[in-house]
């Protein structure tokens, strides 16, 4: 079994897990598993093309730079992953909340409209 096949097998397992978690109503975990399914799929595609990325942000960046494959099905899949993986990466990687200055609140004031 090639490295790409192993990565794609892992991606398939993560998709099954994501669907099961979604059914259970665990949306946060489902997003995480779906993200990793896309991540391992992207790593497999990059590996076949001789590209290695060591970090999650590196995979996102490198995958966005790669040309699409020739078949219509793979073009649709790659286009979906190219647009979805950065969004899933942002969801998976929460931003630090802004720090409040002395005498101010870190949470936005509610609107009175």
GROMACS .gro file of N, CA, C and O in nm:
model
  452
    1UNK      N    1   0.084  -0.117   0.000
    1UNK     CA    2   0.000   0.000   0.000
    1UNK      C    3   0.090   0.125   0.000
    1UNK      O    4   0.181   0.136   0.080
    2UNK      N    5   0.059   0.219  -0.088
    2UNK     CA    6   0.138   0.341  -0.098
    2UNK      C    7   0.103   0.437   0.015
    2UNK      O    8   0.000   0.424   0.081
    3UNK      N    9   0.188   0.537   0.034
    3UNK     CA   10   0.162   0.639   0.136
    3UNK      C   11   0.031   0.712   0.106
    3UNK      O   12  -0.048   0.741   0.197
    4UNK      N   13   0.007   0.741  -0.022
    4UNK     CA   14  -0.116   0.810  -0.061
    4UNK      C   15  -0.238   0.724  -0.030
    4UNK      O   16  -0.339   0.776   0.019
    5UNK      N   17  -0.230   0.595  -0.056
    5UNK     CA   18  -0.343   0.506  -0.026
    5UNK      C   19  -0.370   0.501   0.125
    5UNK      O   20  -0.485   0.498   0.168
    6UNK      N   21  -0.264   0.500   0.204
    6UNK     CA   22  -0.281   0.501   0.350
    6UNK      C   23  -0.349   0.630   0.396
    6UNK      O   24  -0.440   0.628   0.480
    7UNK      N   25  -0.305   0.743   0.340
    7UNK     CA   26  -0.365   0.871   0.376
    7UNK      C   27  -0.512   0.877   0.334
    7UNK      O   28  -0.598   0.926   0.408
    8UNK      N   29  -0.542   0.825   0.215
    8UNK     CA   30  -0.681   0.826   0.168
    8UNK      C   31  -0.768   0.732   0.251
    8UNK      O   32  -0.885   0.761   0.277
    9UNK      N   33  -0.712   0.619   0.295
    9UNK     CA   34  -0.785   0.530   0.383
    9UNK      C   35  -0.819   0.598   0.515
    9UNK      O   36  -0.929   0.585   0.568
   10UNK      N   37  -0.722   0.671   0.566
   10UNK     CA   38  -0.744   0.746   0.690
   10UNK      C   39  -0.851   0.853   0.668
   10UNK      O   40  -0.939   0.873   0.753
   11UNK      N   41  -0.845   0.921   0.555
   11UNK     CA   42  -0.946   1.022   0.523
   11UNK      C   43  -1.085   0.960   0.516
   11UNK      O   44  -1.181   1.017   0.568
   12UNK      N   45  -1.097   0.843   0.455
   12UNK     CA   46  -1.226   0.774   0.449
   12UNK      C   47  -1.280   0.742   0.588
   12UNK      O   48  -1.398   0.763   0.615
   13UNK      N   49  -1.193   0.693   0.675
   13UNK     CA   50  -1.236   0.662   0.813
   13UNK      C   51  -1.282   0.788   0.884
   13UNK      O   52  -1.382   0.786   0.957
   14UNK      N   53  -1.213   0.898   0.862
   14UNK     CA   54  -1.251   1.023   0.927
   14UNK      C   55  -1.385   1.076   0.874
   14UNK      O   56  -1.462   1.135   0.949
   15UNK      N   57  -1.411   1.053   0.746
   15UNK     CA   58  -1.541   1.093   0.692
   15UNK      C   59  -1.654   1.013   0.754
   15UNK      O   60  -1.761   1.066   0.785
   16UNK      N   61  -1.632   0.883   0.771
   16UNK     CA   62  -1.732   0.798   0.836
   16UNK      C   63  -1.755   0.847   0.979
   16UNK      O   64  -1.870   0.859   1.024
   17UNK      N   65  -1.647   0.878   1.049
   17UNK     CA   66  -1.659   0.930   1.186
   17UNK      C   67  -1.734   1.063   1.187
   17UNK      O   68  -1.819   1.086   1.274
   18UNK      N   69  -1.704   1.151   1.093
   18UNK     CA   70  -1.771   1.281   1.087
   18UNK      C   71  -1.921   1.264   1.068
   18UNK      O   72  -2.001   1.331   1.135
   19UNK      N   73  -1.960   1.173   0.980
   19UNK     CA   74  -2.103   1.149   0.957
   19UNK      C   75  -2.170   1.095   1.083
   19UNK      O   76  -2.281   1.138   1.119
   20UNK      N   77  -2.104   1.003   1.152
   20UNK     CA   78  -2.160   0.946   1.275
   20UNK      C   79  -2.174   1.054   1.383
   20UNK      O   80  -2.276   1.061   1.452
   21UNK      N   81  -2.072   1.136   1.398
   21UNK     CA   82  -2.076   1.243   1.498
   21UNK      C   83  -2.184   1.346   1.466
   21UNK      O   84  -2.250   1.397   1.556
   22UNK      N   85  -2.203   1.373   1.338
   22UNK     CA   86  -2.308   1.465   1.296
   22UNK      C   87  -2.445   1.409   1.333
   22UNK      O   88  -2.530   1.481   1.386
   23UNK      N   89  -2.464   1.281   1.309
   23UNK     CA   90  -2.590   1.216   1.345
   23UNK      C   91  -2.617   1.223   1.495
   23UNK      O   92  -2.730   1.233   1.539
   24UNK      N   93  -2.510   1.218   1.575
   24UNK     CA   94  -2.523   1.224   1.720
   24UNK      C   95  -2.542   1.368   1.770
   24UNK      O   96  -2.563   1.390   1.889
   25UNK      N   97  -2.529   1.464   1.679
   25UNK     CA   98  -2.545   1.604   1.717
   25UNK      C   99  -2.418   1.667   1.770
   25UNK      O  100  -2.421   1.779   1.822
   26UNK      N  101  -2.306   1.599   1.759
   26UNK     CA  102  -2.178   1.654   1.804
   26UNK      C  103  -2.113   1.727   1.687
   26UNK      O  104  -2.021   1.678   1.623
   27UNK      N  105  -2.162   1.848   1.661
   27UNK     CA  106  -2.119   1.924   1.544
   27UNK      C  107  -1.973   1.965   1.549
   27UNK      O  108  -1.904   1.960   1.448
   28UNK      N  109  -1.926   2.004   1.666
   28UNK     CA  110  -1.786   2.047   1.678
   28UNK      C  111  -1.691   1.934   1.642
   28UNK      O  112  -1.595   1.952   1.566
   29UNK      N  113  -1.717   1.814   1.693
   29UNK     CA  114  -1.631   1.699   1.662
   29UNK      C  115  -1.647   1.657   1.516
   29UNK      O  116  -1.550   1.615   1.453
   30UNK      N  117  -1.768   1.671   1.462
   30UNK     CA  118  -1.792   1.636   1.321
   30UNK      C  119  -1.710   1.727   1.230
   30UNK      O  120  -1.649   1.681   1.133
   31UNK      N  121  -1.704   1.857   1.262
   31UNK     CA  122  -1.624   1.951   1.183
   31UNK      C  123  -1.477   1.912   1.191
   31UNK      O  124  -1.406   1.912   1.090
   32UNK      N  125  -1.432   1.875   1.310
   32UNK     CA  126  -1.292   1.835   1.327
   32UNK      C  127  -1.259   1.714   1.240
   32UNK      O  128  -1.158   1.713   1.169
   33UNK      N  129  -1.342   1.612   1.244
   33UNK     CA  130  -1.317   1.492   1.164
   33UNK      C  131  -1.325   1.523   1.015
   33UNK      O  132  -1.244   1.472   0.936
   34UNK      N  133  -1.421   1.608   0.974
   34UNK     CA  134  -1.432   1.645   0.832
   34UNK      C  135  -1.308   1.722   0.788
   34UNK      O  136  -1.257   1.701   0.677
   35UNK      N  137  -1.260   1.812   0.873
   35UNK     CA  138  -1.138   1.884   0.842
   35UNK      C  139  -1.022   1.787   0.821
   35UNK      O  140  -0.948   1.799   0.722
   36UNK      N  141  -1.006   1.692   0.912
   36UNK     CA  142  -0.895   1.598   0.898
   36UNK      C  143  -0.911   1.509   0.775
   36UNK      O  144  -0.812   1.472   0.712
   37UNK      N  145  -1.033   1.479   0.736
   37UNK     CA  146  -1.054   1.403   0.612
   37UNK      C  147  -1.002   1.484   0.493
   37UNK      O  148  -0.931   1.431   0.406
   38UNK      N  149  -1.033   1.613   0.491
   38UNK     CA  150  -0.983   1.699   0.383
   38UNK      C  151  -0.831   1.713   0.391
   38UNK      O  152  -0.762   1.710   0.289
   39UNK      N  153  -0.780   1.729   0.513
   39UNK     CA  154  -0.636   1.745   0.535
   39UNK      C  155  -0.559   1.623   0.481
   39UNK      O  156  -0.462   1.639   0.406
   40UNK      N  157  -0.603   1.502   0.516
   40UNK     CA  158  -0.532   1.382   0.470
   40UNK      C  159  -0.549   1.360   0.320
   40UNK      O  160  -0.458   1.311   0.253
   41UNK      N  161  -0.664   1.398   0.265
   41UNK     CA  162  -0.683   1.390   0.120
   41UNK      C  163  -0.586   1.486   0.050
   41UNK      O  164  -0.521   1.449  -0.048
   42UNK      N  165  -0.577   1.607   0.101
   42UNK     CA  166  -0.486   1.705   0.042
   42UNK      C  167  -0.341   1.658   0.052
   42UNK      O  168  -0.264   1.670  -0.043
   43UNK      N  169  -0.303   1.601   0.167
   43UNK     CA  170  -0.166   1.549   0.183
   43UNK      C  171  -0.139   1.437   0.082
   43UNK      O  172  -0.029   1.428   0.027
   44UNK      N  173  -0.239   1.352   0.058
   44UNK     CA  174  -0.222   1.243  -0.039
   44UNK      C  175  -0.198   1.300  -0.179
   44UNK      O  176  -0.107   1.256  -0.249
   45UNK      N  177  -0.278   1.398  -0.218
   45UNK     CA  178  -0.263   1.460  -0.350
   45UNK      C  179  -0.127   1.527  -0.361
   45UNK      O  180  -0.056   1.510  -0.461
   46UNK      N  181  -0.089   1.601  -0.259
   46UNK     CA  182   0.042   1.668  -0.261
   46UNK      C  183   0.155   1.566  -0.270
   46UNK      O  184   0.250   1.585  -0.346
   47UNK      N  185   0.144   1.459  -0.193
   47UNK     CA  186   0.249   1.356  -0.193
   47UNK      C  187   0.266   1.292  -0.329
   47UNK      O  188   0.379   1.269  -0.375
   48UNK      N  189   0.155   1.264  -0.397
   48UNK     CA  190   0.162   1.205  -0.532
   48UNK      C  191   0.231   1.302  -0.627
   48UNK      O  192   0.303   1.260  -0.717
   49UNK      N  193   0.215   1.430  -0.601
   49UNK     CA  194   0.278   1.532  -0.686
   49UNK      C  195   0.419   1.567  -0.640
   49UNK      O  196   0.481   1.659  -0.692
   50UNK      N  197   0.470   1.496  -0.538
   50UNK     CA  198   0.606   1.519  -0.491
   50UNK      C  199   0.622   1.639  -0.399
   50UNK      O  200   0.733   1.687  -0.379
   51UNK      N  201   0.511   1.688  -0.344
   51UNK     CA  202   0.516   1.804  -0.256
   51UNK      C  203   0.493   1.757  -0.113
   51UNK      O  204   0.401   1.682  -0.085
   52UNK      N  205   0.579   1.802  -0.022
   52UNK     CA  206   0.565   1.769   0.119
   52UNK      C  207   0.544   1.895   0.198
   52UNK      O  208   0.620   1.991   0.182
   53UNK      N  209   0.443   1.897   0.281
   53UNK     CA  210   0.419   2.010   0.371
   53UNK      C  211   0.421   1.955   0.513
   53UNK      O  212   0.363   1.851   0.541
   54UNK      N  213   0.490   2.023   0.603
   54UNK     CA  214   0.509   1.973   0.739
   54UNK      C  215   0.404   2.021   0.837
   54UNK      O  216   0.388   1.963   0.944
   55UNK      N  217   0.332   2.127   0.805
   55UNK     CA  218   0.233   2.183   0.898
   55UNK      C  219   0.096   2.188   0.832
   55UNK      O  220   0.084   2.178   0.709
   56UNK      N  221  -0.006   2.207   0.914
   56UNK     CA  222  -0.142   2.220   0.860
   56UNK      C  223  -0.152   2.341   0.770
   56UNK      O  224  -0.206   2.332   0.659
   57UNK      N  225  -0.098   2.454   0.814
   57UNK     CA  226  -0.104   2.574   0.730
   57UNK      C  227  -0.023   2.554   0.601
   57UNK      O  228  -0.059   2.607   0.496
   58UNK      N  229   0.084   2.476   0.608
   58UNK     CA  230   0.162   2.445   0.488
   58UNK      C  231   0.083   2.362   0.389
   58UNK      O  232   0.089   2.386   0.268
   59UNK      N  233   0.006   2.265   0.438
   59UNK     CA  234  -0.079   2.184   0.350
   59UNK      C  235  -0.183   2.273   0.284
   59UNK      O  236  -0.205   2.266   0.163
   60UNK      N  237  -0.247   2.360   0.362
   60UNK     CA  238  -0.349   2.450   0.307
   60UNK      C  239  -0.287   2.537   0.199
   60UNK      O  240  -0.342   2.551   0.088
   61UNK      N  241  -0.172   2.595   0.228
   61UNK     CA  242  -0.105   2.684   0.133
   61UNK      C  243  -0.061   2.610   0.006
   61UNK      O  244  -0.089   2.654  -0.106
   62UNK      N  245   0.009   2.499   0.023
   62UNK     CA  246   0.058   2.422  -0.092
   62UNK      C  247  -0.055   2.366  -0.176
   62UNK      O  248  -0.048   2.365  -0.299
   63UNK      N  249  -0.160   2.319  -0.111
   63UNK     CA  250  -0.271   2.261  -0.186
   63UNK      C  251  -0.338   2.366  -0.274
   63UNK      O  252  -0.376   2.338  -0.387
   64UNK      N  253  -0.350   2.488  -0.221
   64UNK     CA  254  -0.409   2.596  -0.299
   64UNK      C  255  -0.327   2.637  -0.420
   64UNK      O  256  -0.380   2.691  -0.516
   65UNK      N  257  -0.198   2.606  -0.418
   65UNK     CA  258  -0.108   2.641  -0.529
   65UNK      C  259  -0.102   2.536  -0.638
   65UNK      O  260  -0.052   2.562  -0.746
   66UNK      N  261  -0.147   2.415  -0.609
   66UNK     CA  262  -0.132   2.305  -0.704
   66UNK      C  263  -0.238   2.310  -0.814
   66UNK      O  264  -0.354   2.339  -0.786
   67UNK      N  265  -0.202   2.277  -0.936
   67UNK     CA  266  -0.301   2.271  -1.044
   67UNK      C  267  -0.394   2.152  -1.023
   67UNK      O  268  -0.358   2.053  -0.960
   68UNK      N  269  -0.515   2.164  -1.072
   68UNK     CA  270  -0.614   2.057  -1.059
   68UNK      C  271  -0.577   1.938  -1.146
   68UNK      O  272  -0.507   1.950  -1.246
   69UNK      N  273  -0.628   1.821  -1.108
   69UNK     CA  274  -0.607   1.699  -1.186
   69UNK      C  275  -0.695   1.703  -1.311
   69UNK      O  276  -0.780   1.789  -1.325
   70UNK      N  277  -0.677   1.606  -1.399
   70UNK     CA  278  -0.740   1.611  -1.532
   70UNK      C  279  -0.887   1.571  -1.536
   70UNK      O  280  -0.961   1.623  -1.617
   71UNK      N  281  -0.932   1.480  -1.452
   71UNK     CA  282  -1.069   1.432  -1.466
   71UNK      C  283  -1.169   1.526  -1.401
   71UNK      O  284  -1.138   1.597  -1.305
   72UNK      N  285  -1.291   1.528  -1.453
   72UNK     CA  286  -1.396   1.616  -1.401
   72UNK      C  287  -1.425   1.586  -1.254
   72UNK      O  288  -1.441   1.677  -1.173
   73UNK      N  289  -1.430   1.459  -1.217
   73UNK     CA  290  -1.460   1.421  -1.079
   73UNK      C  291  -1.350   1.471  -0.985
   73UNK      O  292  -1.379   1.526  -0.879
   74UNK      N  293  -1.226   1.453  -1.025
   74UNK     CA  294  -1.118   1.498  -0.936
   74UNK      C  295  -1.111   1.651  -0.933
   74UNK      O  296  -1.078   1.708  -0.830
   75UNK      N  297  -1.145   1.717  -1.042
   75UNK     CA  298  -1.146   1.863  -1.042
   75UNK      C  299  -1.252   1.914  -0.944
   75UNK      O  300  -1.226   2.004  -0.865
   76UNK      N  301  -1.371   1.851  -0.944
   76UNK     CA  302  -1.475   1.891  -0.849
   76UNK      C  303  -1.429   1.866  -0.706
   76UNK      O  304  -1.448   1.950  -0.618
   77UNK      N  305  -1.367   1.751  -0.680
   77UNK     CA  306  -1.320   1.719  -0.545
   77UNK      C  307  -1.211   1.814  -0.501
   77UNK      O  308  -1.213   1.864  -0.388
   78UNK      N  309  -1.115   1.840  -0.588
   78UNK     CA  310  -1.006   1.930  -0.553
   78UNK      C  311  -1.057   2.072  -0.535
   78UNK      O  312  -1.016   2.141  -0.442
   79UNK      N  313  -1.151   2.116  -0.618
   79UNK     CA  314  -1.208   2.250  -0.602
   79UNK      C  315  -1.280   2.261  -0.468
   79UNK      O  316  -1.266   2.361  -0.397
   80UNK      N  317  -1.356   2.157  -0.432
   80UNK     CA  318  -1.425   2.157  -0.303
   80UNK      C  319  -1.325   2.165  -0.188
   80UNK      O  320  -1.339   2.247  -0.097
   81UNK      N  321  -1.222   2.083  -0.193
   81UNK     CA  322  -1.123   2.082  -0.085
   81UNK      C  323  -1.047   2.215  -0.084
   81UNK      O  324  -1.022   2.271   0.022
   82UNK      N  325  -1.012   2.268  -0.201
   82UNK     CA  326  -0.937   2.393  -0.207
   82UNK      C  327  -1.013   2.507  -0.141
   82UNK      O  328  -0.954   2.592  -0.075
   83UNK      N  329  -1.145   2.508  -0.157
   83UNK     CA  330  -1.223   2.615  -0.096
   83UNK      C  331  -1.265   2.582   0.046
   83UNK      O  332  -1.280   2.671   0.128
   84UNK      N  333  -1.280   2.455   0.079
   84UNK     CA  334  -1.328   2.415   0.211
   84UNK      C  335  -1.219   2.403   0.315
   84UNK      O  336  -1.242   2.433   0.432
   85UNK      N  337  -1.101   2.356   0.277
   85UNK     CA  338  -0.998   2.331   0.377
   85UNK      C  339  -0.955   2.459   0.449
   85UNK      O  340  -0.938   2.456   0.571
   86UNK      N  341  -0.942   2.575   0.382
   86UNK     CA  342  -0.906   2.694   0.460
   86UNK      C  343  -1.014   2.733   0.561
   86UNK      O  344  -0.985   2.774   0.672
   87UNK      N  345  -1.141   2.716   0.521
   87UNK     CA  346  -1.251   2.747   0.612
   87UNK      C  347  -1.251   2.652   0.731
   87UNK      O  348  -1.261   2.693   0.846
   88UNK      N  349  -1.236   2.523   0.704
   88UNK     CA  350  -1.232   2.424   0.812
   88UNK      C  351  -1.111   2.446   0.901
   88UNK      O  352  -1.118   2.430   1.022
   89UNK      N  353  -0.999   2.486   0.842
   89UNK     CA  354  -0.878   2.514   0.920
   89UNK      C  355  -0.904   2.629   1.018
   89UNK      O  356  -0.866   2.622   1.133
   90UNK      N  357  -0.972   2.733   0.970
   90UNK     CA  358  -1.004   2.847   1.057
   90UNK      C  359  -1.098   2.806   1.169
   90UNK      O  360  -1.083   2.849   1.282
   91UNK      N  361  -1.198   2.722   1.139
   91UNK     CA  362  -1.291   2.675   1.241
   91UNK      C  363  -1.218   2.590   1.343
   91UNK      O  364  -1.238   2.600   1.463
   92UNK      N  365  -1.128   2.505   1.295
   92UNK     CA  366  -1.053   2.413   1.380
   92UNK      C  367  -0.953   2.485   1.468
   92UNK      O  368  -0.918   2.441   1.576
   93UNK      N  369  -0.904   2.600   1.423
   93UNK     CA  370  -0.800   2.673   1.493
   93UNK      C  371  -0.860   2.802   1.550
   93UNK      O  372  -0.855   2.905   1.485
   94UNK      N  373  -0.917   2.795   1.670
   94UNK     CA  374  -0.983   2.915   1.726
   94UNK      C  375  -0.883   3.028   1.748
   94UNK      O  376  -0.768   3.005   1.782
   95UNK      N  377  -0.930   3.146   1.723
   95UNK     CA  378  -0.848   3.265   1.745
   95UNK      C  379  -0.850   3.300   1.893
   95UNK      O  380  -0.949   3.280   1.960
   96UNK      N  381  -0.741   3.356   1.940
   96UNK     CA  382  -0.736   3.403   2.078
   96UNK      C  383  -0.830   3.522   2.091
   96UNK      O  384  -0.838   3.606   2.001
   97UNK      N  385  -0.902   3.529   2.201
   97UNK     CA  386  -0.993   3.642   2.220
   97UNK      C  387  -0.911   3.768   2.247
   97UNK      O  388  -0.805   3.762   2.309
   98UNK      N  389  -0.961   3.882   2.200
   98UNK     CA  390  -0.887   4.006   2.220
   98UNK      C  391  -0.879   4.039   2.368
   98UNK      O  392  -0.973   4.016   2.443
   99UNK      N  393  -0.764   4.093   2.408
   99UNK     CA  394  -0.747   4.130   2.548
   99UNK      C  395  -0.803   4.270   2.570
   99UNK      O  396  -0.786   4.358   2.486
  100UNK      N  397  -0.866   4.287   2.683
  100UNK     CA  398  -0.926   4.417   2.715
  100UNK      C  399  -0.820   4.510   2.771
  100UNK      O  400  -0.729   4.467   2.842
  101UNK      N  401  -0.831   4.635   2.738
  101UNK     CA  402  -0.747   4.736   2.799
  101UNK      C  403  -0.801   4.762   2.939
  101UNK      O  404  -0.919   4.739   2.964
  102UNK      N  405  -0.719   4.812   3.030
  102UNK     CA  406  -0.770   4.843   3.163
  102UNK      C  407  -0.889   4.937   3.155
  102UNK      O  408  -0.887   5.035   3.081
  103UNK      N  409  -0.996   4.901   3.224
  103UNK     CA  410  -1.116   4.984   3.226
  103UNK      C  411  -1.210   4.961   3.109
  103UNK      O  412  -1.307   5.032   3.092
  104UNK      N  413  -1.179   4.861   3.022
  104UNK     CA  414  -1.267   4.829   2.910
  104UNK      C  415  -1.307   4.685   2.917
  104UNK      O  416  -1.249   4.606   2.990
  105UNK      N  417  -1.405   4.649   2.837
  105UNK     CA  418  -1.452   4.511   2.832
  105UNK      C  419  -1.402   4.445   2.706
  105UNK      O  420  -1.397   4.507   2.601
  106UNK      N  421  -1.363   4.316   2.713
  106UNK     CA  422  -1.316   4.241   2.597
  106UNK      C  423  -1.432   4.194   2.511
  106UNK      O  424  -1.416   4.156   2.398
  107UNK      N  425  -1.554   4.195   2.566
  107UNK     CA  426  -1.670   4.152   2.488
  107UNK      C  427  -1.738   4.272   2.429
  107UNK      O  428  -1.748   4.378   2.493
  108UNK      N  429  -1.786   4.260   2.305
  108UNK     CA  430  -1.851   4.375   2.242
  108UNK      C  431  -1.981   4.409   2.313
  108UNK      O  432  -2.052   4.324   2.363
  109UNK      N  433  -2.011   4.537   2.318
  109UNK     CA  434  -2.136   4.582   2.379
  109UNK      C  435  -2.251   4.544   2.290
  109UNK      O  436  -2.241   4.546   2.169
  110UNK      N  437  -2.362   4.507   2.349
  110UNK     CA  438  -2.478   4.468   2.268
  110UNK      C  439  -2.545   4.593   2.212
  110UNK      O  440  -2.545   4.699   2.274
  111UNK      N  441  -2.600   4.579   2.096
  111UNK     CA  442  -2.665   4.689   2.026
  111UNK      C  443  -2.802   4.711   2.086
  111UNK      O  444  -2.872   4.617   2.122
  112UNK      N  445  -2.847   4.835   2.093
  112UNK     CA  446  -2.979   4.865   2.149
  112UNK      C  447  -3.080   4.897   2.040
  112UNK      O  448  -3.176   4.963   2.064
  113UNK      N  449  -3.056   4.852   1.920
  113UNK     CA  450  -3.147   4.880   1.808
  113UNK      C  451  -3.271   4.800   1.818
  113UNK      O  452  -3.297   4.700   1.843
   0.00000   0.00000   0.00000
